[in-house]
Short mmCIF file of N, CA, C and O in Angstrom, two decimals:
data_model
loop_
_atom_site.label_atom_id
_atom_site.label_comp_id
_atom_site.label_asym_id
_atom_site.label_seq_id
_atom_site.Cartn_x
_atom_site.Cartn_y
_atom_site.Cartn_z
N UNK A 15 81.28 8.74 21.43
CA UNK A 15 81.53 8.59 20.02
C UNK A 15 80.67 9.55 19.20
O UNK A 15 81.01 9.88 18.09
N UNK A 16 79.53 9.99 19.73
CA UNK A 16 78.67 10.91 19.00
C UNK A 16 79.22 12.32 18.90
O UNK A 16 78.63 13.16 18.24
N UNK A 17 80.35 12.60 19.54
CA UNK A 17 80.90 13.96 19.48
C UNK A 17 81.75 14.17 18.23
O UNK A 17 82.21 15.28 17.98
N UNK A 18 81.94 13.15 17.41
CA UNK A 18 82.65 13.30 16.14
C UNK A 18 81.68 13.01 15.00
O UNK A 18 80.69 12.29 15.18
N UNK A 19 81.96 13.57 13.85
CA UNK A 19 81.10 13.34 12.69
C UNK A 19 81.05 11.86 12.34
O UNK A 19 79.97 11.30 12.13
N UNK A 20 82.21 11.21 12.31
CA UNK A 20 82.22 9.79 11.96
C UNK A 20 81.52 8.94 13.01
O UNK A 20 80.85 7.96 12.67
N UNK A 21 81.65 9.31 14.26
CA UNK A 21 80.94 8.59 15.32
C UNK A 21 79.43 8.71 15.15
O UNK A 21 78.69 7.73 15.31
N UNK A 22 78.98 9.90 14.82
CA UNK A 22 77.55 10.12 14.60
C UNK A 22 77.07 9.34 13.38
O UNK A 22 76.00 8.71 13.41
N UNK A 23 77.86 9.34 12.32
CA UNK A 23 77.50 8.57 11.12
C UNK A 23 77.44 7.08 11.46
O UNK A 23 76.51 6.38 11.07
N UNK A 24 78.44 6.61 12.21
CA UNK A 24 78.48 5.19 12.60
C UNK A 24 77.23 4.81 13.39
O UNK A 24 76.56 3.82 13.07
N UNK A 25 76.92 5.58 14.41
CA UNK A 25 75.76 5.27 15.26
C UNK A 25 74.45 5.37 14.49
O UNK A 25 73.54 4.56 14.68
N UNK A 26 74.36 6.35 13.61
CA UNK A 26 73.15 6.49 12.79
C UNK A 26 73.00 5.30 11.86
O UNK A 26 71.91 4.74 11.72
N UNK A 27 74.09 4.90 11.24
CA UNK A 27 74.06 3.76 10.34
C UNK A 27 73.61 2.49 11.06
O UNK A 27 72.78 1.72 10.55
N UNK A 28 74.15 2.26 12.24
CA UNK A 28 73.77 1.07 13.02
C UNK A 28 72.29 1.12 13.40
O UNK A 28 71.60 0.10 13.36
N UNK A 29 71.81 2.30 13.78
CA UNK A 29 70.39 2.43 14.15
C UNK A 29 69.49 2.13 12.95
O UNK A 29 68.47 1.43 13.09
N UNK A 30 69.87 2.62 11.78
CA UNK A 30 69.09 2.36 10.57
C UNK A 30 69.14 0.87 10.23
O UNK A 30 68.13 0.26 9.88
N UNK A 31 70.33 0.25 10.35
CA UNK A 31 70.45 -1.19 10.08
C UNK A 31 69.56 -1.99 11.03
O UNK A 31 68.90 -2.95 10.61
N UNK A 32 69.57 -1.63 12.30
CA UNK A 32 68.74 -2.35 13.27
C UNK A 32 67.26 -2.20 12.94
O UNK A 32 66.49 -3.17 13.01
N UNK A 33 66.84 -1.00 12.60
CA UNK A 33 65.44 -0.76 12.24
C UNK A 33 65.09 -1.54 10.97
O UNK A 33 64.02 -2.14 10.89
N UNK A 34 66.00 -1.54 9.99
CA UNK A 34 65.76 -2.29 8.76
C UNK A 34 65.63 -3.77 9.06
O UNK A 34 64.76 -4.46 8.51
N UNK A 35 66.49 -4.29 9.95
CA UNK A 35 66.41 -5.71 10.31
C UNK A 35 65.07 -6.04 10.95
O UNK A 35 64.45 -7.04 10.63
N UNK A 36 64.60 -5.18 11.85
CA UNK A 36 63.30 -5.40 12.48
C UNK A 36 62.18 -5.35 11.44
O UNK A 36 61.23 -6.13 11.51
N UNK A 37 62.29 -4.45 10.49
CA UNK A 37 61.30 -4.31 9.44
C UNK A 37 61.27 -5.55 8.56
O UNK A 37 60.21 -6.08 8.24
N UNK A 38 62.44 -6.05 8.17
CA UNK A 38 62.53 -7.25 7.35
C UNK A 38 62.03 -8.46 8.13
O UNK A 38 61.35 -9.32 7.59
N UNK A 39 62.33 -8.50 9.42
CA UNK A 39 61.90 -9.62 10.26
C UNK A 39 60.39 -9.78 10.30
O UNK A 39 59.89 -10.89 10.50
N UNK A 40 59.66 -8.70 10.09
CA UNK A 40 58.20 -8.79 10.05
C UNK A 40 57.73 -9.56 8.82
O UNK A 40 56.70 -10.21 8.83
N UNK A 41 58.49 -9.47 7.74
CA UNK A 41 58.15 -10.15 6.49
C UNK A 41 58.61 -11.59 6.53
O UNK A 41 57.89 -12.50 6.15
N UNK A 42 59.85 -11.80 6.98
CA UNK A 42 60.45 -13.12 6.95
C UNK A 42 61.49 -13.25 8.04
O UNK A 42 62.59 -12.72 7.91
N UNK A 43 61.18 -13.93 9.12
CA UNK A 43 62.12 -14.04 10.24
C UNK A 43 63.45 -14.69 9.87
O UNK A 43 64.46 -14.41 10.49
N UNK A 44 63.46 -15.56 8.83
CA UNK A 44 64.71 -16.24 8.49
C UNK A 44 65.62 -15.39 7.62
O UNK A 44 66.75 -15.76 7.35
N UNK A 45 65.15 -14.24 7.18
CA UNK A 45 65.92 -13.40 6.29
C UNK A 45 66.49 -12.22 7.07
O UNK A 45 65.82 -11.65 7.92
N UNK A 46 67.74 -11.86 6.78
CA UNK A 46 68.26 -10.66 7.44
C UNK A 46 68.29 -9.50 6.46
O UNK A 46 68.16 -9.67 5.26
N UNK A 47 68.42 -8.28 6.99
CA UNK A 47 68.33 -7.08 6.16
C UNK A 47 69.41 -7.06 5.10
O UNK A 47 69.18 -6.63 3.97
N UNK A 48 70.58 -7.55 5.43
CA UNK A 48 71.68 -7.56 4.46
C UNK A 48 71.33 -8.46 3.27
O UNK A 48 71.59 -8.12 2.13
N UNK A 49 70.73 -9.60 3.57
CA UNK A 49 70.32 -10.49 2.48
C UNK A 49 69.26 -9.80 1.63
O UNK A 49 69.28 -9.90 0.40
N UNK A 50 68.35 -9.10 2.27
CA UNK A 50 67.30 -8.42 1.53
C UNK A 50 67.90 -7.38 0.60
O UNK A 50 67.51 -7.28 -0.57
N UNK A 51 68.87 -6.64 1.10
CA UNK A 51 69.51 -5.65 0.24
C UNK A 51 70.20 -6.33 -0.94
O UNK A 51 70.16 -5.84 -2.06
N UNK A 52 70.81 -7.49 -0.68
CA UNK A 52 71.46 -8.22 -1.75
C UNK A 52 70.43 -8.72 -2.75
O UNK A 52 70.70 -8.80 -3.95
N UNK A 53 69.26 -9.02 -2.26
CA UNK A 53 68.24 -9.63 -3.11
C UNK A 53 67.44 -8.63 -3.93
O UNK A 53 66.66 -9.04 -4.77
N UNK A 54 67.60 -7.36 -3.68
CA UNK A 54 66.82 -6.39 -4.44
C UNK A 54 67.04 -6.62 -5.93
O UNK A 54 68.13 -6.93 -6.38
N UNK A 55 66.00 -6.46 -6.67
CA UNK A 55 66.01 -6.85 -8.08
C UNK A 55 67.15 -6.22 -8.87
O UNK A 55 67.69 -6.83 -9.77
N UNK A 56 67.54 -5.01 -8.54
CA UNK A 56 68.61 -4.39 -9.30
C UNK A 56 69.95 -5.07 -9.07
O UNK A 56 70.90 -4.82 -9.79
N UNK A 57 70.03 -5.95 -8.10
CA UNK A 57 71.26 -6.69 -7.83
C UNK A 57 71.26 -8.06 -8.52
O UNK A 57 72.24 -8.77 -8.48
N UNK A 58 70.17 -8.44 -9.13
CA UNK A 58 70.03 -9.78 -9.69
C UNK A 58 71.03 -10.05 -10.81
O UNK A 58 71.27 -9.19 -11.65
N UNK A 59 71.61 -11.22 -10.78
CA UNK A 59 72.51 -11.65 -11.84
C UNK A 59 73.94 -11.20 -11.68
O UNK A 59 74.73 -11.32 -12.61
N UNK A 60 74.30 -10.70 -10.52
CA UNK A 60 75.68 -10.26 -10.29
C UNK A 60 76.54 -11.40 -9.78
O UNK A 60 76.06 -12.36 -9.19
N UNK A 61 77.85 -11.26 -10.00
CA UNK A 61 78.80 -12.20 -9.44
C UNK A 61 78.95 -11.90 -7.94
O UNK A 61 78.75 -10.76 -7.51
N UNK A 62 79.30 -12.89 -7.13
CA UNK A 62 79.49 -12.64 -5.70
C UNK A 62 80.47 -11.50 -5.41
O UNK A 62 80.24 -10.71 -4.49
N UNK A 63 81.52 -11.38 -6.19
CA UNK A 63 82.49 -10.32 -5.95
C UNK A 63 81.85 -8.94 -6.18
O UNK A 63 82.14 -7.97 -5.48
N UNK A 64 80.95 -8.85 -7.16
CA UNK A 64 80.25 -7.59 -7.42
C UNK A 64 79.31 -7.25 -6.27
O UNK A 64 79.19 -6.09 -5.87
N UNK A 65 78.66 -8.28 -5.75
CA UNK A 65 77.77 -8.08 -4.60
C UNK A 65 78.58 -7.62 -3.39
O UNK A 65 78.19 -6.70 -2.67
N UNK A 66 79.74 -8.23 -3.19
CA UNK A 66 80.62 -7.84 -2.07
C UNK A 66 81.00 -6.38 -2.17
O UNK A 66 80.99 -5.64 -1.17
N UNK A 67 81.32 -5.93 -3.38
CA UNK A 67 81.69 -4.52 -3.57
C UNK A 67 80.51 -3.61 -3.27
O UNK A 67 80.67 -2.58 -2.61
N UNK A 68 79.32 -3.98 -3.73
CA UNK A 68 78.14 -3.13 -3.50
C UNK A 68 77.75 -3.08 -2.03
O UNK A 68 77.29 -2.05 -1.55
N UNK A 69 77.91 -4.20 -1.33
CA UNK A 69 77.57 -4.23 0.10
C UNK A 69 78.74 -3.78 0.97
O UNK A 69 78.57 -3.65 2.18
N UNK A 70 79.91 -3.57 0.34
CA UNK A 70 81.13 -3.21 1.06
C UNK A 70 81.44 -4.24 2.14
O UNK A 70 81.68 -3.92 3.30
N UNK A 71 81.38 -5.52 1.75
CA UNK A 71 81.65 -6.63 2.64
C UNK A 71 82.70 -7.52 2.00
O UNK A 71 82.96 -7.46 0.81
N UNK A 72 83.28 -8.39 2.80
CA UNK A 72 84.27 -9.32 2.28
C UNK A 72 83.56 -10.37 1.41
O UNK A 72 82.36 -10.64 1.58
N UNK A 73 84.32 -10.96 0.51
CA UNK A 73 83.75 -12.00 -0.35
C UNK A 73 83.27 -13.19 0.49
O UNK A 73 82.24 -13.78 0.19
N UNK A 74 83.99 -13.51 1.57
CA UNK A 74 83.57 -14.63 2.41
C UNK A 74 82.24 -14.33 3.12
O UNK A 74 81.41 -15.23 3.26
N UNK A 75 82.03 -13.09 3.53
CA UNK A 75 80.74 -12.73 4.14
C UNK A 75 79.61 -12.88 3.13
O UNK A 75 78.53 -13.40 3.45
N UNK A 76 79.86 -12.42 1.91
CA UNK A 76 78.84 -12.51 0.87
C UNK A 76 78.58 -13.97 0.51
O UNK A 76 77.43 -14.36 0.29
N UNK A 77 79.61 -14.79 0.49
CA UNK A 77 79.43 -16.22 0.22
C UNK A 77 78.50 -16.83 1.27
O UNK A 77 77.60 -17.61 0.93
N UNK A 78 78.67 -16.45 2.52
CA UNK A 78 77.81 -16.94 3.59
C UNK A 78 76.36 -16.46 3.40
O UNK A 78 75.41 -17.23 3.58
N UNK A 79 76.20 -15.20 3.03
CA UNK A 79 74.86 -14.65 2.79
C UNK A 79 74.19 -15.42 1.64
O UNK A 79 73.02 -15.79 1.74
N UNK A 80 74.93 -15.67 0.58
CA UNK A 80 74.38 -16.38 -0.57
C UNK A 80 73.99 -17.80 -0.19
O UNK A 80 72.91 -18.28 -0.55
N UNK A 81 74.84 -18.49 0.56
CA UNK A 81 74.53 -19.86 0.97
C UNK A 81 73.26 -19.92 1.82
O UNK A 81 72.42 -20.80 1.64
N UNK A 82 73.10 -18.96 2.72
CA UNK A 82 71.89 -18.90 3.55
C UNK A 82 70.67 -18.65 2.68
O UNK A 82 69.63 -19.30 2.84
N UNK A 83 70.79 -17.71 1.75
CA UNK A 83 69.68 -17.41 0.84
C UNK A 83 69.34 -18.63 -0.02
O UNK A 83 68.16 -18.90 -0.29
N UNK A 84 70.35 -19.39 -0.43
CA UNK A 84 70.11 -20.62 -1.21
C UNK A 84 69.37 -21.65 -0.36
O UNK A 84 68.44 -22.30 -0.86
N UNK A 85 69.77 -21.81 0.90
CA UNK A 85 69.09 -22.77 1.78
C UNK A 85 67.61 -22.44 1.94
O UNK A 85 66.78 -23.33 2.09
N UNK A 86 67.28 -21.15 1.89
CA UNK A 86 65.89 -20.74 2.03
C UNK A 86 65.17 -20.65 0.69
O UNK A 86 64.02 -20.23 0.61
N UNK A 87 65.86 -21.06 -0.38
CA UNK A 87 65.24 -21.09 -1.70
C UNK A 87 65.03 -19.72 -2.33
O UNK A 87 64.17 -19.56 -3.20
N UNK A 88 65.83 -18.74 -1.91
CA UNK A 88 65.64 -17.38 -2.40
C UNK A 88 66.51 -17.03 -3.60
O UNK A 88 66.15 -16.16 -4.39
N UNK A 89 67.64 -17.71 -3.73
CA UNK A 89 68.53 -17.46 -4.87
C UNK A 89 69.04 -18.79 -5.42
O UNK A 89 69.02 -19.81 -4.73
N UNK A 90 69.50 -18.70 -6.65
CA UNK A 90 70.18 -19.82 -7.29
C UNK A 90 71.40 -19.24 -7.99
O UNK A 90 71.43 -18.05 -8.31
N UNK A 91 72.40 -20.06 -8.18
CA UNK A 91 73.58 -19.60 -8.90
C UNK A 91 73.68 -20.33 -10.23
O UNK A 91 73.27 -21.49 -10.34
N UNK A 92 74.20 -19.62 -11.22
CA UNK A 92 74.42 -20.18 -12.54
C UNK A 92 75.79 -19.76 -13.02
O UNK A 92 76.29 -18.72 -12.60
N UNK A 93 76.37 -20.52 -13.94
CA UNK A 93 77.66 -20.09 -14.49
C UNK A 93 77.53 -18.74 -15.18
O UNK A 93 76.51 -18.44 -15.80
N UNK A 94 78.55 -17.92 -15.04
CA UNK A 94 78.58 -16.62 -15.70
C UNK A 94 78.61 -16.86 -17.21
O UNK A 94 79.36 -17.70 -17.69
N UNK A 95 77.80 -16.13 -18.00
CA UNK A 95 77.75 -16.40 -19.44
C UNK A 95 79.05 -16.10 -20.17
O UNK A 95 79.32 -16.70 -21.22
N UNK A 96 79.89 -15.22 -19.62
CA UNK A 96 81.12 -14.85 -20.31
C UNK A 96 82.38 -15.34 -19.62
O UNK A 96 83.44 -15.43 -20.24
N UNK A 97 82.28 -15.62 -18.32
CA UNK A 97 83.46 -16.02 -17.54
C UNK A 97 83.21 -17.41 -16.97
O UNK A 97 82.48 -17.56 -16.00
N UNK A 98 83.84 -18.41 -17.56
CA UNK A 98 83.59 -19.79 -17.21
C UNK A 98 83.83 -20.15 -15.74
O UNK A 98 83.15 -21.00 -15.20
N UNK A 99 84.80 -19.52 -15.10
CA UNK A 99 85.11 -19.87 -13.72
C UNK A 99 84.24 -19.14 -12.70
O UNK A 99 84.35 -19.39 -11.52
N UNK A 100 83.42 -18.24 -13.16
CA UNK A 100 82.64 -17.40 -12.26
C UNK A 100 81.17 -17.82 -12.30
O UNK A 100 80.72 -18.48 -13.23
N UNK A 101 80.43 -17.42 -11.25
CA UNK A 101 79.01 -17.72 -11.23
C UNK A 101 78.24 -16.42 -10.96
O UNK A 101 78.79 -15.45 -10.43
N UNK A 102 76.98 -16.43 -11.33
CA UNK A 102 76.09 -15.29 -11.09
C UNK A 102 74.99 -15.73 -10.14
O UNK A 102 74.54 -16.88 -10.17
N UNK A 103 74.55 -14.81 -9.31
CA UNK A 103 73.48 -15.08 -8.35
C UNK A 103 72.19 -14.51 -8.92
O UNK A 103 72.15 -13.34 -9.33
N UNK A 104 71.16 -15.35 -8.95
CA UNK A 104 69.86 -14.94 -9.49
C UNK A 104 68.77 -15.21 -8.46
O UNK A 104 68.84 -16.19 -7.71
N UNK A 105 67.77 -14.37 -8.46
CA UNK A 105 66.61 -14.58 -7.61
C UNK A 105 65.76 -15.74 -8.12
O UNK A 105 65.60 -15.90 -9.32
N UNK A 106 65.20 -16.51 -7.20
CA UNK A 106 64.19 -17.50 -7.55
C UNK A 106 62.84 -16.79 -7.51
O UNK A 106 62.75 -15.63 -7.10
N UNK A 107 61.78 -17.49 -7.90
CA UNK A 107 60.44 -16.89 -7.80
C UNK A 107 60.13 -16.52 -6.36
O UNK A 107 59.58 -15.45 -6.08
N UNK A 108 60.48 -17.42 -5.43
CA UNK A 108 60.28 -17.13 -4.02
C UNK A 108 61.10 -15.90 -3.60
O UNK A 108 60.64 -15.05 -2.85
N UNK A 109 62.32 -15.80 -4.11
CA UNK A 109 63.17 -14.65 -3.81
C UNK A 109 62.60 -13.35 -4.31
O UNK A 109 62.67 -12.32 -3.63
N UNK A 110 62.01 -13.38 -5.51
CA UNK A 110 61.38 -12.17 -6.06
C UNK A 110 60.22 -11.73 -5.18
O UNK A 110 60.08 -10.55 -4.86
N UNK A 111 59.37 -12.69 -4.78
CA UNK A 111 58.23 -12.35 -3.92
C UNK A 111 58.71 -11.79 -2.59
O UNK A 111 58.19 -10.78 -2.09
N UNK A 112 59.71 -12.43 -1.99
CA UNK A 112 60.24 -11.97 -0.71
C UNK A 112 60.87 -10.59 -0.87
O UNK A 112 60.69 -9.71 -0.03
N UNK A 113 61.60 -10.42 -1.94
CA UNK A 113 62.26 -9.15 -2.22
C UNK A 113 61.25 -8.03 -2.38
O UNK A 113 61.42 -6.94 -1.83
N UNK A 114 60.19 -8.30 -3.12
CA UNK A 114 59.17 -7.27 -3.32
C UNK A 114 58.56 -6.85 -1.99
O UNK A 114 58.43 -5.66 -1.70
N UNK A 115 58.22 -7.82 -1.18
CA UNK A 115 57.58 -7.52 0.10
C UNK A 115 58.53 -6.81 1.06
O UNK A 115 58.21 -5.75 1.61
N UNK A 116 59.70 -7.39 1.26
CA UNK A 116 60.67 -6.79 2.18
C UNK A 116 61.20 -5.47 1.63
O UNK A 116 61.41 -4.51 2.38
N UNK A 117 61.42 -5.42 0.32
CA UNK A 117 61.93 -4.20 -0.30
C UNK A 117 60.99 -3.04 -0.12
O UNK A 117 61.41 -1.91 0.15
N UNK A 118 59.68 -3.29 -0.25
CA UNK A 118 58.70 -2.23 -0.04
C UNK A 118 58.78 -1.71 1.39
O UNK A 118 58.69 -0.50 1.63
N UNK A 119 58.95 -2.61 2.34
CA UNK A 119 59.06 -2.20 3.75
C UNK A 119 60.32 -1.36 3.98
O UNK A 119 60.29 -0.36 4.68
N UNK A 120 61.44 -1.77 3.38
CA UNK A 120 62.69 -1.03 3.55
C UNK A 120 62.59 0.34 2.88
O UNK A 120 63.01 1.35 3.44
N UNK A 121 62.01 0.38 1.68
CA UNK A 121 61.86 1.67 1.00
C UNK A 121 61.00 2.62 1.82
O UNK A 121 61.29 3.81 1.91
N UNK A 122 59.94 2.09 2.44
CA UNK A 122 59.10 2.93 3.30
C UNK A 122 59.91 3.45 4.49
O UNK A 122 59.81 4.61 4.86
N UNK A 123 60.71 2.57 5.08
CA UNK A 123 61.55 2.96 6.20
C UNK A 123 62.52 4.07 5.79
O UNK A 123 62.64 5.09 6.47
N UNK A 124 63.19 3.89 4.67
CA UNK A 124 64.19 4.86 4.24
C UNK A 124 63.55 6.18 3.81
O UNK A 124 64.18 7.23 3.91
N UNK A 125 62.32 6.14 3.35
CA UNK A 125 61.63 7.37 2.96
C UNK A 125 61.30 8.23 4.18
O UNK A 125 61.10 9.43 4.06
N UNK A 126 61.26 7.63 5.36
CA UNK A 126 60.93 8.36 6.59
C UNK A 126 62.03 9.31 7.01
O UNK A 126 61.78 10.31 7.66
N UNK A 127 63.25 9.03 6.66
CA UNK A 127 64.41 9.76 7.19
C UNK A 127 64.34 11.27 7.00
O UNK A 127 64.52 12.01 7.95
N UNK A 128 64.06 11.78 5.80
CA UNK A 128 64.13 13.23 5.63
C UNK A 128 62.98 14.02 6.25
O UNK A 128 63.00 15.24 6.22
N UNK A 129 61.98 13.38 6.79
CA UNK A 129 60.86 14.13 7.38
C UNK A 129 61.37 15.06 8.46
O UNK A 129 62.20 14.70 9.28
N UNK A 130 60.90 16.29 8.43
CA UNK A 130 61.31 17.28 9.42
C UNK A 130 62.53 18.07 9.00
O UNK A 130 62.96 18.97 9.71
N UNK A 131 63.12 17.73 7.85
CA UNK A 131 64.28 18.45 7.35
C UNK A 131 63.88 19.25 6.11
O UNK A 131 63.03 18.82 5.34
N UNK A 132 64.50 20.40 5.93
CA UNK A 132 64.28 21.16 4.71
C UNK A 132 65.04 20.49 3.58
O UNK A 132 65.96 19.69 3.83
N UNK A 133 64.71 20.81 2.35
CA UNK A 133 65.42 20.24 1.21
C UNK A 133 66.89 20.63 1.25
O UNK A 133 67.76 19.83 0.93
N UNK A 134 67.19 21.84 1.68
CA UNK A 134 68.58 22.28 1.78
C UNK A 134 69.34 21.44 2.80
O UNK A 134 70.49 21.05 2.57
N UNK A 135 68.70 21.14 3.93
CA UNK A 135 69.34 20.30 4.95
C UNK A 135 69.57 18.87 4.43
O UNK A 135 70.61 18.27 4.68
N UNK A 136 68.60 18.35 3.70
CA UNK A 136 68.74 17.01 3.11
C UNK A 136 69.90 17.01 2.13
O UNK A 136 70.74 16.10 2.13
N UNK A 137 69.98 18.04 1.27
CA UNK A 137 71.06 18.13 0.28
C UNK A 137 72.42 18.23 0.96
O UNK A 137 73.39 17.60 0.53
N UNK A 138 72.50 19.00 2.05
CA UNK A 138 73.76 19.13 2.80
C UNK A 138 74.16 17.80 3.42
O UNK A 138 75.32 17.38 3.31
N UNK A 139 73.21 17.12 4.04
CA UNK A 139 73.50 15.81 4.64
C UNK A 139 73.95 14.82 3.57
O UNK A 139 74.92 14.08 3.78
N UNK A 140 73.27 14.82 2.44
CA UNK A 140 73.62 13.91 1.36
C UNK A 140 75.06 14.17 0.90
O UNK A 140 75.84 13.24 0.72
N UNK A 141 75.42 15.42 0.75
CA UNK A 141 76.76 15.78 0.30
C UNK A 141 77.81 15.32 1.32
O UNK A 141 78.83 14.72 0.96
N UNK A 142 77.56 15.58 2.59
CA UNK A 142 78.49 15.16 3.65
C UNK A 142 78.67 13.65 3.64
O UNK A 142 79.79 13.13 3.70
N UNK A 143 77.57 12.92 3.53
CA UNK A 143 77.65 11.47 3.55
C UNK A 143 78.33 10.91 2.31
O UNK A 143 79.12 9.97 2.39
N UNK A 144 78.06 11.50 1.13
CA UNK A 144 78.71 11.04 -0.10
C UNK A 144 80.22 11.26 -0.04
O UNK A 144 80.99 10.37 -0.40
N UNK A 145 80.65 12.43 0.43
CA UNK A 145 82.07 12.71 0.53
C UNK A 145 82.72 11.77 1.53
O UNK A 145 83.79 11.20 1.29
N UNK A 146 82.08 11.58 2.67
CA UNK A 146 82.61 10.68 3.70
C UNK A 146 82.72 9.26 3.18
O UNK A 146 83.76 8.61 3.35
N UNK A 147 81.68 8.78 2.53
CA UNK A 147 81.69 7.43 1.98
C UNK A 147 82.80 7.26 0.95
O UNK A 147 83.52 6.25 0.95
N UNK A 148 82.97 8.23 0.08
CA UNK A 148 84.02 8.15 -0.93
C UNK A 148 85.42 8.11 -0.32
O UNK A 148 86.34 7.55 -0.90
N UNK A 149 85.60 8.70 0.85
CA UNK A 149 86.89 8.66 1.54
C UNK A 149 87.25 7.25 1.99
O UNK A 149 88.42 6.92 2.14
N UNK A 150 86.25 6.42 2.24
CA UNK A 150 86.49 5.09 2.80
C UNK A 150 86.25 3.97 1.81
O UNK A 150 86.30 2.81 2.18
N UNK A 151 86.01 4.28 0.59
CA UNK A 151 85.83 3.24 -0.44
C UNK A 151 87.15 2.88 -1.04
O UNK A 151 88.07 3.58 -1.14
#
């Protein structure tokens, strides 16, 4: 599978996800990397459907992630201020603390990637990945 561009992207993505999961596990074993990404402060106050779009996951997967995060006291839901039938997901104080700690670890992990590459190589990789991602959105 590594002999195609998409295969290489797929395998690289999985390797980064696995490393992120191990990194998050050091902070909180009950939390998974996907939940941590959902919990990042810039995601706070979104509807589940918005979170699903950002994570590129099904609404049912995101509902499961939210329920798990609620069980661990990391998020709470409130009615959407403008849409009565919808709810928004918000971080709890515990969620903010967890997010800060795990988020710092993930940001450190992601900052490691470009080491050993020139800025031109990083820019080329970024362009290839952006174009590829836009093809599948």
